[in-house]
Phi, psi and omega in degrees: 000119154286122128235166191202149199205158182213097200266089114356098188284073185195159194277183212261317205305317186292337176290327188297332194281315173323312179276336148279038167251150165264320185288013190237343174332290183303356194248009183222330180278104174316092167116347164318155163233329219198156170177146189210166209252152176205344184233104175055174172246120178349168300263084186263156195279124187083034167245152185220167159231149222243144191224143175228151175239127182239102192254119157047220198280309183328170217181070182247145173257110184239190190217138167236119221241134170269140169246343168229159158201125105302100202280152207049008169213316188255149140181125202273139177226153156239090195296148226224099158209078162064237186291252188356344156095211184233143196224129162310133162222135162210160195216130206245116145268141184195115147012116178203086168055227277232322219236195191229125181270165175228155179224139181238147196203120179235147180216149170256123159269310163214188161084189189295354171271352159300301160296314178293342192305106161213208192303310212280297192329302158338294164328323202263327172311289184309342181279333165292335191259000190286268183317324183297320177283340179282340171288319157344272174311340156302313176284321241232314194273341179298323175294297199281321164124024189263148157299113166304150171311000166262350193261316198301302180343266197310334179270339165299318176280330158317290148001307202274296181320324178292318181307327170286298184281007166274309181280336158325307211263337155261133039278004195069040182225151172058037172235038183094139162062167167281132178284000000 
C-alpha cells in the first residue's frame, strides 16, 4: 500500500475546500489535464468525475467515482481506468496545531494494475503522490496567501540581519567606532 502525508500550511477546512471542487481534480492530480463532475454532486457518495490522461498523442477518459466522504476529513475515491483496472485512493485530513497534515493511501482494486502490483510499482505510486501532494499544497497554501515553506525560510533568513542590525542601531550599538 502507498502511503504518503503531507503538512499543509494551511487549516484542514481550505484543503477540504479544494479536494471538494470536483471541476479542480485535474490542477492537483498527478497526470490529469481536464476533469468535470459528470455524476451527482461532487464529493456525496456515488457522485463522480470524468477525467483525460494525456500520455504524448494518446488520450484516456477515466472516471473517479466517490465512495466514502466523512466531509472535511475523509474521502475515499475509486478510480476507474479502463483495461488497467481500479485503484482505492483515499484522504485522511487531520488538524496539526494551525495547519493540516494530509495523508494520501493508494491500492489496485482489480483489473491489470492489480495483477502487476508490486515494489517497482509501488515505487513509482510514492514518487506520484509525493508530486500530488506538493500541488495540493501549493493550490491550498496559494488560496489563503500562505508561504511556502521554502519561501518562509528564505525570506526569514534575508530578513534577520537587517532586522538585527536595525534594532542595533536605535539602541544605539553597532553604528561604529568608539565614543
Amino acid at each position: 500500500m502507498a502511503v504518503r502525508h503531507r503538512l499543509i500550511k494551511v487549516s484542514p477546512q481550505a484543503v477540504w475546500a479544494v479536494l471538494a471542487d470536483g471541476t479542480r481534480y485535474a490542477e492537483w492530480v498527478v497526470g490529469t489535464s481536464s476533469s468535470e463532475p459528470v455524476r451527482g454532486l461532487w464529493p456525496q457518495v456515488g457522485s463522480a468525475i470524468e477525467y483525460e490522461i494525456r500520455v504524448g498523442p494518446l488520450r484516456l477518459s477515466n472516471e473517479t467515482v466517490v465512495r466514502y466522504c466523512e466531509e472535511g476529513s475523509e474521502l475515499g475515491l475509486e478510480a476507474r481506468a479502463g483495461v488497467l483496472g481500479t485503484a482505492r485512493i483515499s484522504f485522511r485530513l487531520r488538524p496539526w496545531g494551525p495547519y493540516c497534515l494530509v495523508f494520501v493511501d493508494e491500492h489496485p482494486l482489480q483489473g491489470v494494475g492489480g495483477a502487476l502490483h508490486n515494489v517497482g510499482v509501488e515505487a513509482l505510486i510514492q514518487l506520484r503522490h509525493r508530486a500530488m501532494l506538493a500541488r495540493l499544497a501549493g493550490l491550498c497554501e496559494a488560496q489563503t496567501g500562505t508561504d511556502s515553506e521554502a519561501e518562509a525560510e528564505a525570506r526569514t533568513a534575508a530578513e534577520r540581519p537587517t532586522r538585527l542590525h536595525g534594532r542595533r542601531r536605535a539602541a544605539g550599538h553597532g553604528t561604529g567606532g568608539h565614543a
